[in-house]
PDB file of C-alpha atoms in Angstrom:
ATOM      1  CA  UNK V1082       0.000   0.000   0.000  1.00  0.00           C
ATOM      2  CA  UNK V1083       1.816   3.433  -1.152  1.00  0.00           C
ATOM      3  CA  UNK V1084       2.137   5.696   1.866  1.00  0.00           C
ATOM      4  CA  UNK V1085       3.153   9.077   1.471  1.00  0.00           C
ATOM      5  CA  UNK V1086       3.280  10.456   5.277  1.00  0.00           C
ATOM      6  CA  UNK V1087       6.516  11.477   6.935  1.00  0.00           C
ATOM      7  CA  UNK V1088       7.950   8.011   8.599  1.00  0.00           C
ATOM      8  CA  UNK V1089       8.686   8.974  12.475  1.00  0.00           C
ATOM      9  CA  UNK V1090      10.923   6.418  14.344  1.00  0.00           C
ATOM     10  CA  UNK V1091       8.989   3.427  14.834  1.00  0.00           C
ATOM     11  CA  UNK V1092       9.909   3.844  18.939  1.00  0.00           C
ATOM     12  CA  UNK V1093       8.078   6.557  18.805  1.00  0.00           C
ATOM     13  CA  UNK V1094       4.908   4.683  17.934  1.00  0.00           C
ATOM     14  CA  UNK V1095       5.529   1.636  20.384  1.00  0.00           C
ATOM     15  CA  UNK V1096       5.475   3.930  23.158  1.00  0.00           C
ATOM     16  CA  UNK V1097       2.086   5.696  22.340  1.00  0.00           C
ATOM     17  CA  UNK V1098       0.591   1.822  21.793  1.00  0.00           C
ATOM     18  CA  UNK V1099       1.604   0.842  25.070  1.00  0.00           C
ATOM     19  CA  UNK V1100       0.556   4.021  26.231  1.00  0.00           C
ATOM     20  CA  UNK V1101       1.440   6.316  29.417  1.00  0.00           C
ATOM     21  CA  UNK V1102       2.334   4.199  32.627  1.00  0.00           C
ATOM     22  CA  UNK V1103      -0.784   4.916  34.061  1.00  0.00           C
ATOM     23  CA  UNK V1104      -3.380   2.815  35.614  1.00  0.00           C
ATOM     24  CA  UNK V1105      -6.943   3.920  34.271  1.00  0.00           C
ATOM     25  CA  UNK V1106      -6.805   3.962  30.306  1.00  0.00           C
ATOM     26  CA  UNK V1107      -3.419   4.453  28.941  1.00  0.00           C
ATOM     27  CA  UNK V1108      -1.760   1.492  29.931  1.00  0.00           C
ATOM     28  CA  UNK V1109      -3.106  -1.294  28.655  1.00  0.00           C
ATOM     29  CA  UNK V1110      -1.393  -4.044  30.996  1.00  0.00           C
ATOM     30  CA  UNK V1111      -2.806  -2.591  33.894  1.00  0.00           C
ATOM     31  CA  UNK V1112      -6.072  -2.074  32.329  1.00  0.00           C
ATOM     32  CA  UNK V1113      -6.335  -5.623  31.487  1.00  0.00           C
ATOM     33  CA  UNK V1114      -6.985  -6.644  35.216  1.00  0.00           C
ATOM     34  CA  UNK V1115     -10.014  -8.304  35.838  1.00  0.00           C
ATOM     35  CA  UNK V1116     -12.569  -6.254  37.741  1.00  0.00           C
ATOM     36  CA  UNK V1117     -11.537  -6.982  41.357  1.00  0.00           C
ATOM     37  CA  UNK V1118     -15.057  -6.804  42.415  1.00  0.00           C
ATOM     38  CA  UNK V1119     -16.423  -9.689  40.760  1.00  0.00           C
ATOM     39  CA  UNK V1120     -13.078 -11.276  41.879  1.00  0.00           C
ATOM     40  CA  UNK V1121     -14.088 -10.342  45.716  1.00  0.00           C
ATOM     41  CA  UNK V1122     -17.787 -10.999  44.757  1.00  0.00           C
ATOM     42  CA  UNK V1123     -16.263 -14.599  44.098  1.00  0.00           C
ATOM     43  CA  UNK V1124     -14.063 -15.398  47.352  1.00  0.00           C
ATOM     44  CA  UNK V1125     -17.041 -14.375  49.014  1.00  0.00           C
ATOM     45  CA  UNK V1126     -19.228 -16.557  47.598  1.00  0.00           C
ATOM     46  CA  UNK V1127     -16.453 -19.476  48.504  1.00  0.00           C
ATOM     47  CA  UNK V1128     -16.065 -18.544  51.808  1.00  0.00           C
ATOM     48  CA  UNK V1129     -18.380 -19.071  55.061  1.00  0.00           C
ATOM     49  CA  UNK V1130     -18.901 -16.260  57.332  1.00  0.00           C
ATOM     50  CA  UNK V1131     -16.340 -16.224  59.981  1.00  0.00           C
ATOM     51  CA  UNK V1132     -16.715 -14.337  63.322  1.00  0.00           C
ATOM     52  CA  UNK V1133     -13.608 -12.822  65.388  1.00  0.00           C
ATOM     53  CA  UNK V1134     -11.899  -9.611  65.658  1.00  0.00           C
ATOM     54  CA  UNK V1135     -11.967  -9.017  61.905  1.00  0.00           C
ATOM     55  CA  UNK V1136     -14.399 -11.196  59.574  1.00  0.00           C
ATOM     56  CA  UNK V1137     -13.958 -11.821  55.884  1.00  0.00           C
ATOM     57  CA  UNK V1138     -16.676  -9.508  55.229  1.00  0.00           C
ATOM     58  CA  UNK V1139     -15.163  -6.364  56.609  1.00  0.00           C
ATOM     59  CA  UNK V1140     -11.860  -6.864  55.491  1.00  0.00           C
ATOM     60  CA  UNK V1141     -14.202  -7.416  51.951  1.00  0.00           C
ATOM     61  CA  UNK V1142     -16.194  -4.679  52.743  1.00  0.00           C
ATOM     62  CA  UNK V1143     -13.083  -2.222  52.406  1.00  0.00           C
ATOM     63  CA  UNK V1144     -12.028  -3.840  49.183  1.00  0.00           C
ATOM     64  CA  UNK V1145     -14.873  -3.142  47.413  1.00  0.00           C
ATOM     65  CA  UNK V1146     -15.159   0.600  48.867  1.00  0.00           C
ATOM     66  CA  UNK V1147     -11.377   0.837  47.319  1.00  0.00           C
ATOM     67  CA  UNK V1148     -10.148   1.445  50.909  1.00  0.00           C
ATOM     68  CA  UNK V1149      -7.118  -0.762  49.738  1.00  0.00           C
ATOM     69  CA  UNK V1150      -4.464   0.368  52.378  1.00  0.00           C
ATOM     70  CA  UNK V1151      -7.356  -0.666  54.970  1.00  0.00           C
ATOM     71  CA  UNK V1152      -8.779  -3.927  53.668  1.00  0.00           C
ATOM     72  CA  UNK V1153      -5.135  -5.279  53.387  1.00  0.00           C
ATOM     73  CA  UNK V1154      -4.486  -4.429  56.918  1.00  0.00           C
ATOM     74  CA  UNK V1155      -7.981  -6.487  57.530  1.00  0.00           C
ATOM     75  CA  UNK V1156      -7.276  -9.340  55.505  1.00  0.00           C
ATOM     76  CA  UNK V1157      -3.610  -9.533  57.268  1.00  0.00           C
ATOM     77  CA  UNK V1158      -5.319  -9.566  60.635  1.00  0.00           C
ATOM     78  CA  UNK V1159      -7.988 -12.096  59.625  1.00  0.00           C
ATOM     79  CA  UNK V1160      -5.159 -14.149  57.842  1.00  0.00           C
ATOM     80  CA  UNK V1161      -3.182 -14.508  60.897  1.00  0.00           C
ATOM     81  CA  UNK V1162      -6.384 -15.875  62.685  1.00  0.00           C
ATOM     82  CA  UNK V1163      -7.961 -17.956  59.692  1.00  0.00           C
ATOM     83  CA  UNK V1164      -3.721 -19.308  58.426  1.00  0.00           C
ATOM     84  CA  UNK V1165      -5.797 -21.994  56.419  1.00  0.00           C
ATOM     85  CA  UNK V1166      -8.116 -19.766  53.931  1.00  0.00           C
ATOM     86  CA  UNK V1167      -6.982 -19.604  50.821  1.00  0.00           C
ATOM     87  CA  UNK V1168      -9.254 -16.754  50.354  1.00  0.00           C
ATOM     88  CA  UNK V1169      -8.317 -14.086  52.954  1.00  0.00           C
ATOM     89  CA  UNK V1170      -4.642 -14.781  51.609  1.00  0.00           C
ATOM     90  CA  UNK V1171      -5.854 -14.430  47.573  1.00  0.00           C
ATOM     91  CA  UNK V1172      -7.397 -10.921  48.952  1.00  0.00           C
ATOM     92  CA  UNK V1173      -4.729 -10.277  51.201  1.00  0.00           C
ATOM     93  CA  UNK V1174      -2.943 -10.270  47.878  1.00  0.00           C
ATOM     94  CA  UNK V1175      -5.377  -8.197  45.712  1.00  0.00           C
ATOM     95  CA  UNK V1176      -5.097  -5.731  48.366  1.00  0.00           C
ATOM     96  CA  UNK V1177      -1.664  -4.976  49.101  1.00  0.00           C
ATOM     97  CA  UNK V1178      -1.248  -5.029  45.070  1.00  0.00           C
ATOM     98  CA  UNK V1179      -3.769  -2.392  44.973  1.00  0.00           C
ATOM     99  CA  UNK V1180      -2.170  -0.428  47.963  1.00  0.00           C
ATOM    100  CA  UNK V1181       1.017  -0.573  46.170  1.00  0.00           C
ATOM    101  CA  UNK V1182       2.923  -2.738  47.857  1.00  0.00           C
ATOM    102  CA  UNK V1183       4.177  -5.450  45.391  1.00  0.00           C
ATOM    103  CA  UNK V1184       6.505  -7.312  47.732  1.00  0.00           C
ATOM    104  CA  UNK V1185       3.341  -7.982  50.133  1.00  0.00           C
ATOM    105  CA  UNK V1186       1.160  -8.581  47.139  1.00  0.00           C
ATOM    106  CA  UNK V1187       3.997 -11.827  46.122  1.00  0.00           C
ATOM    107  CA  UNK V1188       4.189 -12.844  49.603  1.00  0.00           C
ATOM    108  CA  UNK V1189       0.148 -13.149  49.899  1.00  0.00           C
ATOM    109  CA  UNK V1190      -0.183 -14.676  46.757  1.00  0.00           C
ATOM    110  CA  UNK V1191       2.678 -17.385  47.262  1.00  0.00           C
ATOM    111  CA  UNK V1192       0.788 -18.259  50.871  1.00  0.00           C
ATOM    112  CA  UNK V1193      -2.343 -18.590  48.984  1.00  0.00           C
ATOM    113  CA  UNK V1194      -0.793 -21.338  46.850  1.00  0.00           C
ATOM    114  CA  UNK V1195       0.735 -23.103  49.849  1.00  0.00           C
ATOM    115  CA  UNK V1196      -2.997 -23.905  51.086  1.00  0.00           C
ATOM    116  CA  UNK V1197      -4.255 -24.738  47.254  1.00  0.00           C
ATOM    117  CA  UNK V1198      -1.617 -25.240  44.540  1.00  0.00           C
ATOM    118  CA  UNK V1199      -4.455 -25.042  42.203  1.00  0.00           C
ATOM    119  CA  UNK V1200      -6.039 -22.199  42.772  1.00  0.00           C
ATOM    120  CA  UNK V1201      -5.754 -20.049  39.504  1.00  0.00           C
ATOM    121  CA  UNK V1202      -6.823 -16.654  40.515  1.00  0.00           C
ATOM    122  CA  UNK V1203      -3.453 -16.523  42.956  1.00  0.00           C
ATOM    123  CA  UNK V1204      -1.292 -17.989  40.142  1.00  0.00           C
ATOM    124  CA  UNK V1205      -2.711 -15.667  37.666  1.00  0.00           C
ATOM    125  CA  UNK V1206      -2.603 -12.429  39.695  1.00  0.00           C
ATOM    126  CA  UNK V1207       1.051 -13.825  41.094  1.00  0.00           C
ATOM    127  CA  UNK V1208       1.846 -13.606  37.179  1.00  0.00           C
ATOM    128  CA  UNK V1209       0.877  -9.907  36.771  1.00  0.00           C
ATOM    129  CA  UNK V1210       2.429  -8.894  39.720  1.00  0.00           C
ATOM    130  CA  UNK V1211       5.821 -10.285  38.945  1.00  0.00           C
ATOM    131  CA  UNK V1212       5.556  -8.671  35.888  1.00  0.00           C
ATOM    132  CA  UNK V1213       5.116  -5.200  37.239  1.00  0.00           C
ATOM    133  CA  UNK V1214       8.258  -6.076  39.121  1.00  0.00           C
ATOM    134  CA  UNK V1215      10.376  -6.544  36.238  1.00  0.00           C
ATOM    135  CA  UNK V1216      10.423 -10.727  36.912  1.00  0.00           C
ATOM    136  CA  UNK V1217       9.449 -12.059  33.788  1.00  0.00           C
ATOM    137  CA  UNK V1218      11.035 -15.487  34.426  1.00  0.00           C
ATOM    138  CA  UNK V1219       9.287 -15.881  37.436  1.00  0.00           C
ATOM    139  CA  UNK V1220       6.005 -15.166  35.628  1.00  0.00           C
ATOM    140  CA  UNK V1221       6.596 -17.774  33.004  1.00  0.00           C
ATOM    141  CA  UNK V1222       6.783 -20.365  35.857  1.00  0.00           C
ATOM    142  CA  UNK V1223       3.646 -18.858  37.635  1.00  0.00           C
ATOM    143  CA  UNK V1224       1.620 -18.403  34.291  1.00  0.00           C
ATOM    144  CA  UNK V1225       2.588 -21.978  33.002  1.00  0.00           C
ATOM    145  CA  UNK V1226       1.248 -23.544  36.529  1.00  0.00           C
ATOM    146  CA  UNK V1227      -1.703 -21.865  35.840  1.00  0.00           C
ATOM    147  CA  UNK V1228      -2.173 -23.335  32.504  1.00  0.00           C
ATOM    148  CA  UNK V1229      -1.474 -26.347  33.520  1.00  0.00           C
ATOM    149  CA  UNK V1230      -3.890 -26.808  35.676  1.00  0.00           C
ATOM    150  CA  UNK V1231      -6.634 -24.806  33.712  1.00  0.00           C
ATOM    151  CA  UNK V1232      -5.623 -25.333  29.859  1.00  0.00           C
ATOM    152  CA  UNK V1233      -8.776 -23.501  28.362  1.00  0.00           C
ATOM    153  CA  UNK V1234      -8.177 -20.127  30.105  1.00  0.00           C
ATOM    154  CA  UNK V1235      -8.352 -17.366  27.569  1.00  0.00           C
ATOM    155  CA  UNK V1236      -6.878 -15.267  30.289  1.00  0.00           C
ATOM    156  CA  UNK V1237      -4.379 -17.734  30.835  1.00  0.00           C
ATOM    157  CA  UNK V1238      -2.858 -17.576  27.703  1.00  0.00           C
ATOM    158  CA  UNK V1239      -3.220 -13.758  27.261  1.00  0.00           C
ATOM    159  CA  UNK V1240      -1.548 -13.439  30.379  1.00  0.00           C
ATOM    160  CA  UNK V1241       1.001 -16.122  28.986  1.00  0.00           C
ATOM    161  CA  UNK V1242       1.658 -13.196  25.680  1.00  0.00           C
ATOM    162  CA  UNK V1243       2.840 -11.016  28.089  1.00  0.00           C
ATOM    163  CA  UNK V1244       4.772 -12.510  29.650  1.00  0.00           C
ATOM    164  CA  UNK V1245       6.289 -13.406  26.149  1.00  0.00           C
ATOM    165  CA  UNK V1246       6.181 -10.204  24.658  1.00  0.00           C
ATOM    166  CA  UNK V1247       8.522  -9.067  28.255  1.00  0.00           C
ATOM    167  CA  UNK V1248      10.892 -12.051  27.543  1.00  0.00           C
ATOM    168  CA  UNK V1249      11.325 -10.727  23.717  1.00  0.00           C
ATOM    169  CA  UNK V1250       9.552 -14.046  22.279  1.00  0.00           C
ATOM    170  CA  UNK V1251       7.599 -12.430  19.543  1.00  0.00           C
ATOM    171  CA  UNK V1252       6.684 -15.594  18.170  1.00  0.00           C
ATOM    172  CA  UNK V1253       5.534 -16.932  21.513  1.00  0.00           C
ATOM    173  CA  UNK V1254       3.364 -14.116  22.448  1.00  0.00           C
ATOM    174  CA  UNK V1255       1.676 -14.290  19.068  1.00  0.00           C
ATOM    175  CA  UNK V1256       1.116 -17.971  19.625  1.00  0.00           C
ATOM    176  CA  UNK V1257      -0.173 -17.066  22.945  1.00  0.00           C
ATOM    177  CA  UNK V1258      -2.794 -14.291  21.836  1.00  0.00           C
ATOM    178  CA  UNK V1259      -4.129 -17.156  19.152  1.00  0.00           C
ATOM    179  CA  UNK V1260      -4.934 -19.697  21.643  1.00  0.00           C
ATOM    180  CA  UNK V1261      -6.226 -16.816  23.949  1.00  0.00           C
ATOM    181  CA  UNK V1262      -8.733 -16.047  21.164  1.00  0.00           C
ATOM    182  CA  UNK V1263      -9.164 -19.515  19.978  1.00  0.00           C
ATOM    183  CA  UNK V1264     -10.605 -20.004  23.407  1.00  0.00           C
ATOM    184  CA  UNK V1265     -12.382 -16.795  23.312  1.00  0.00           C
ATOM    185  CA  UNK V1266     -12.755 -14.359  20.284  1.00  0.00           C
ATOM    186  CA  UNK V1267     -14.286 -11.571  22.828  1.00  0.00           C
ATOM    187  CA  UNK V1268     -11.178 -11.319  24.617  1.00  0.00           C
ATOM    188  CA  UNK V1269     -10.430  -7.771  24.250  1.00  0.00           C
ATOM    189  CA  UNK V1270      -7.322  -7.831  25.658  1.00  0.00           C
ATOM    190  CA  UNK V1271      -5.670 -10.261  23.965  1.00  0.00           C
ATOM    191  CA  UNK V1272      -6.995  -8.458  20.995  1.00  0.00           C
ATOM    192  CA  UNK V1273      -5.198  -5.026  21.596  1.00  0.00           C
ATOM    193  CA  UNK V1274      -2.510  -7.229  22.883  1.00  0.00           C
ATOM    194  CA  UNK V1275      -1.722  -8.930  20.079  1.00  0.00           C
ATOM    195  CA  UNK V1276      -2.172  -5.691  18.448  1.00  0.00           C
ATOM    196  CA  UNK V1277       0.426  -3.907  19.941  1.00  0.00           C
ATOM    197  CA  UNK V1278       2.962  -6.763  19.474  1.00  0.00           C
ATOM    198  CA  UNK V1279       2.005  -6.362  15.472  1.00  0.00           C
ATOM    199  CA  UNK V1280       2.620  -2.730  15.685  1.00  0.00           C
ATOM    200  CA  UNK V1281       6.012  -3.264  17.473  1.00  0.00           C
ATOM    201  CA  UNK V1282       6.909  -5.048  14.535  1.00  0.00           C
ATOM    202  CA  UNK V1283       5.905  -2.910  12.047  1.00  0.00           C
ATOM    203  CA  UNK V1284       3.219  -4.618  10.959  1.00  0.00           C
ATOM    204  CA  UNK V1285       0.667  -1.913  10.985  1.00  0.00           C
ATOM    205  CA  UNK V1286      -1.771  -3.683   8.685  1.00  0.00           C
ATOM    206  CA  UNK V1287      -1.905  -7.060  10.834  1.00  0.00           C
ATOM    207  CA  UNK V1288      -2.667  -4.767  13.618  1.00  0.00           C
ATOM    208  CA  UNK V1289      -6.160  -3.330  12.159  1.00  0.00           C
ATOM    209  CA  UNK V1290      -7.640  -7.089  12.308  1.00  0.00           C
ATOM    210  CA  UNK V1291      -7.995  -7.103  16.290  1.00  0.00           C
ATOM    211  CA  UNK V1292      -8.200  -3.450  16.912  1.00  0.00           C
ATOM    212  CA  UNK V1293     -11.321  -2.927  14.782  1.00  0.00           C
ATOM    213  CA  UNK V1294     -12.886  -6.044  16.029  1.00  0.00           C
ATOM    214  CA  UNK V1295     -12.259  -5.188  19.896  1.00  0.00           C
ATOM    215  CA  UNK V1296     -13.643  -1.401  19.287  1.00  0.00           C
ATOM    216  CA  UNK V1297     -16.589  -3.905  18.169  1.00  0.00           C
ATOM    217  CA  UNK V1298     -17.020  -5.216  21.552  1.00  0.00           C
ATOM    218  CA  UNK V1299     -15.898  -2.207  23.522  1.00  0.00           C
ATOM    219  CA  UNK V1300     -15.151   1.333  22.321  1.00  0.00           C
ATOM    220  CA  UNK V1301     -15.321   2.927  25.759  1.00  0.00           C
ATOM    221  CA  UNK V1302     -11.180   2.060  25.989  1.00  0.00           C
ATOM    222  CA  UNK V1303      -8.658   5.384  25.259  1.00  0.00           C
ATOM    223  CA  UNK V1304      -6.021   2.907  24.687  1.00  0.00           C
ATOM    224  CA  UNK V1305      -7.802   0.570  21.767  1.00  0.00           C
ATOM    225  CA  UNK V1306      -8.766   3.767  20.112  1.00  0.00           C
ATOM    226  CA  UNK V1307      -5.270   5.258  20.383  1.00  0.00           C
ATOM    227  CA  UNK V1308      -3.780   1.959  18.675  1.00  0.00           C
ATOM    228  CA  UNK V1309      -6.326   2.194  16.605  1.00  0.00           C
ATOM    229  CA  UNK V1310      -5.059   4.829  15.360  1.00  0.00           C
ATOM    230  CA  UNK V1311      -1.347   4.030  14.916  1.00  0.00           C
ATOM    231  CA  UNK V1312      -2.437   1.448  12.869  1.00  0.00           C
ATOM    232  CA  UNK V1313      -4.502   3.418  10.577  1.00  0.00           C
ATOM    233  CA  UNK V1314      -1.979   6.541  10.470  1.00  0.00           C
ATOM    234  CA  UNK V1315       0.733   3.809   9.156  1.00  0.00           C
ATOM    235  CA  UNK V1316      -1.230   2.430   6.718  1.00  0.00           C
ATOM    236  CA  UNK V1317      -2.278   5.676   5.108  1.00  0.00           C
ATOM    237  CA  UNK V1318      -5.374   6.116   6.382  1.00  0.00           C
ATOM    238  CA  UNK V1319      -4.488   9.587   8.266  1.00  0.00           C
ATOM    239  CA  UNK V1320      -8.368  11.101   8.256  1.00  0.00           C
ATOM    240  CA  UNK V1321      -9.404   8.164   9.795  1.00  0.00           C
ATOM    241  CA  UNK V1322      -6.419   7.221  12.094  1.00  0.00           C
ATOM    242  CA  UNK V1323      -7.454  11.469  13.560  1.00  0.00           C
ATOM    243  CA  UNK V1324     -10.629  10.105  14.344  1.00  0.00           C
ATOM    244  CA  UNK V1325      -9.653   7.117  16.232  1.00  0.00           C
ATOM    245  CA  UNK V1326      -7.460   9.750  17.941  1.00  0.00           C
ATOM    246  CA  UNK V1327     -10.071  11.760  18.605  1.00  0.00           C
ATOM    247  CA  UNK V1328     -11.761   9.316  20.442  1.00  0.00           C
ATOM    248  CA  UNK V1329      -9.332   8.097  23.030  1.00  0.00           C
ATOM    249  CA  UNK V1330      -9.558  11.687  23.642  1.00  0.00           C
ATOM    250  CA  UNK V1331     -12.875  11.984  24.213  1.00  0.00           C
ATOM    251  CA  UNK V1332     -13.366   8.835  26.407  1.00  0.00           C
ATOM    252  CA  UNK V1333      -9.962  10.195  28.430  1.00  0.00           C
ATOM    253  CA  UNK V1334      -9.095  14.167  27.577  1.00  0.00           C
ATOM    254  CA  UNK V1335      -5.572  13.458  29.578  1.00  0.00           C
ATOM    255  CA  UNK V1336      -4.237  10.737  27.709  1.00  0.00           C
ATOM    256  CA  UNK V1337      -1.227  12.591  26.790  1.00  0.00           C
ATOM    257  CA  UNK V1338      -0.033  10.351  23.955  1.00  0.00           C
ATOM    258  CA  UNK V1339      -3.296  10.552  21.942  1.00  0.00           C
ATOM    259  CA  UNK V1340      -3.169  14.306  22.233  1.00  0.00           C
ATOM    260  CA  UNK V1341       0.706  14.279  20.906  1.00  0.00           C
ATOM    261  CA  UNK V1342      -0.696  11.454  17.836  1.00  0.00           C
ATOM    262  CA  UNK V1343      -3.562  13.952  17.320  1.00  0.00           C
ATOM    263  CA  UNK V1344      -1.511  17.159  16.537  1.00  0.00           C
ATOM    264  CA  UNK V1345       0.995  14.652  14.836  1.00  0.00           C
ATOM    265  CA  UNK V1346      -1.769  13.637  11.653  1.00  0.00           C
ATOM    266  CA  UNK V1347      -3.379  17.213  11.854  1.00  0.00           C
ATOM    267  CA  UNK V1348      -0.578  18.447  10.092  1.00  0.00           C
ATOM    268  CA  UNK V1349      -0.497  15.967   7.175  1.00  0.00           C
ATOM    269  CA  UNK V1350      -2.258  15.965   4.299  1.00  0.00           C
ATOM    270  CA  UNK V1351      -4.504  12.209   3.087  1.00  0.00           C
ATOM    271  CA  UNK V1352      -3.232  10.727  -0.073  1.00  0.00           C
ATOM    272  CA  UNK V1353      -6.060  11.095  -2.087  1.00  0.00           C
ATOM    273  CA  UNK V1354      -5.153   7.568  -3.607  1.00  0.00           C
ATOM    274  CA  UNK V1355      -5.558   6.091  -0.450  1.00  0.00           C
ATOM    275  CA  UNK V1356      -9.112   5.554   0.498  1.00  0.00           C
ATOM    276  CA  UNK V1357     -10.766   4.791   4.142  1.00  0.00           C
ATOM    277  CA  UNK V1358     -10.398   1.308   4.955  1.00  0.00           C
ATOM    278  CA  UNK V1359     -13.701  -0.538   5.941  1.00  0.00           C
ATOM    279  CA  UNK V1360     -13.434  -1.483   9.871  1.00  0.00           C
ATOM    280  CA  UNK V1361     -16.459  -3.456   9.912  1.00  0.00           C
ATOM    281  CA  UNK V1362     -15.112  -5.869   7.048  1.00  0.00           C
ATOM    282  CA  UNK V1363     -11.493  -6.158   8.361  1.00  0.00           C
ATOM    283  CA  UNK V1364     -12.919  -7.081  12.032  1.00  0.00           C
ATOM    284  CA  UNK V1365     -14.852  -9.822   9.910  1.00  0.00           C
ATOM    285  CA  UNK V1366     -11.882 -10.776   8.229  1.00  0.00           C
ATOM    286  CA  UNK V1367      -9.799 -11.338  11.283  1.00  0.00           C
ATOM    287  CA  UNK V1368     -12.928 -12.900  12.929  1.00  0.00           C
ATOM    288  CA  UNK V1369     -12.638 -15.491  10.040  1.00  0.00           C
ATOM    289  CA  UNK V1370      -8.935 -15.830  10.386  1.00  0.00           C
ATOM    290  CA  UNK V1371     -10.039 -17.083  14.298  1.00  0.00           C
ATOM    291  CA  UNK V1372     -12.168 -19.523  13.024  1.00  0.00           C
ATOM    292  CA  UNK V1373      -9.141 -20.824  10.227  1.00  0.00           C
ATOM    293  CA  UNK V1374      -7.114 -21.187  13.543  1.00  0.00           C
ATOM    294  CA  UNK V1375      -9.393 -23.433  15.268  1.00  0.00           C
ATOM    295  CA  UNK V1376      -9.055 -25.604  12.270  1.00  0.00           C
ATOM    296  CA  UNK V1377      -6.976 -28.583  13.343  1.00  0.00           C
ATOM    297  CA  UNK V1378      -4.793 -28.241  10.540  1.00  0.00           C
ATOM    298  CA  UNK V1379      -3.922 -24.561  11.413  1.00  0.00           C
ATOM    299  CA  UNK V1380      -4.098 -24.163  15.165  1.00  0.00           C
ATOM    300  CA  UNK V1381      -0.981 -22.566  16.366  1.00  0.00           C
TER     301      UNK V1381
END
């Protein structure tokens, strides 16, 4: 496809895709956490009431306010009394992540799994938190245990991609996003994910595919929009690749990187021989591509 924009270092790009190290919208890792509520919603429903100083329900009680600092000092107190629930340890762990404090986070996790080596929430979350640590080794071990013992979790393998993608496996994180979609094509996540590793090889066109399809599902997410629009702007398709812009903007007006893409493609002109590219059909397309990959004969 002819291209007649100004090329800007590709490094350039690969940080706006990522996007700014920031919790809400930017950053898609840390946007890819599952809701912790529906996580909390879940111990809860796994574990009996308990009476004593501190029950399960207060210490849950302050989760789900977002009174992090507070429900991990609860869940520490009702740990020490209740050693043998997995549960107050697995929120112990959500907790102190969500406080901050990563080291506390590992070391709730890890005593989770010494009460139930199975349980896949604490391996999972273990994963993630290791990665924000910089422990990407340790993460493959954690996310493998998981799938292990759960080998058709979508999130499983998308959390398997990043870990991947931090290790510099290209190939391997590709493979994982596949699988992760194989299992379930709604996975948003694994969709941008697998995204962003496409546009941090260049391969801007490969990225449109999953972008358009997850803005299909969910278009309420800066950071979809914003790679969205990377894709677009190097393929051509500047007037459109504004829009996308445009909207990460207007579902988060700080997303600083959006802003900087915006005033980027406002100053170039659309090659009149390039025309808009048709989202609908190329989320179809890669939708089909999904179902090619299910095939036995082509499942990565």
């Amino acid at each position: 496809m002819r291209n007649r924009i100004t090329l800007i270092p590709i490094a350039a790009f690969i940080l706006a895709a990522c996007g700014d190290k920031r919790p809400h919208t930017s950053d898609a890792n840390a946007a890819e956490v599952s809701p912790v509520s529906s996580e909390s919603a879940s111990a809860s429903a796994h574990t009996p009431a308990v009476t004593g100083p501190v029950s399960f329900e207060d210490a849950n009680t302050a989760f789900k306010a977002k009174r992090y600092d507070e429900a991990a000092r609860l869940f520490a107190t009702y740990t020490t009394a209740q050693p043998d629930n997995v549960w107050g340890h697995y929120m112990l762990g959500l907790s102190a992540w969500k406080a901050g404090d990563r080291d506390r986070a590992v070391e709730a996790f890890r005593h989770a799994l010494e009460q139930d080596s199975t349980h896949v929430k604490s391996h999972l979350n273990l994963t993630r938190v290791l990665l924000e640590q910089g422990k990407p080794q340790d993460a493959l071990s954690s996310v493998e245990t998981a799938l292990r013992i759960d080998s058709a979790s979508s999130e499983g393998f998308r959390l398997l991609g990043r870990v991947k993608s931090a290790l510099g496996d290209t190939t391997g994180a590709i493979d994982a996003y596949h699988r992760s979609l194989v299992l379930d094509d709604h996975d948003v996540w694994s969709l941008n994910n697998l995204a962003v590793v496409y546009i941090d090889q260049g391969q801007f066109d490969q990225a449109l595919g999953p972008l358009a399809h997850a803005i299909e599902i969910d278009s309420t997410v800066a950071a979809f929009q914003n790679n969205l629009g990377l894709a677009l702007e190097r393929t051509g398709h500047i007037t459109q690749s504004a829009d996308a812009y445009k909207a990460a903007l207007g579902i988060d007006s700080t997303y600083q990187k959006a802003a900087g893409n915006l005033t980027r493609v406002e100053g170039v002109k659309q090659d009149p021989a390039i025309g808009p590219v048709d989202l609908a059909d190329v989320a179809r397309s890669f939708l089909q591509e999904i179902a090619g990959w299910r095939s036995p004969k082509t499942t990565p």
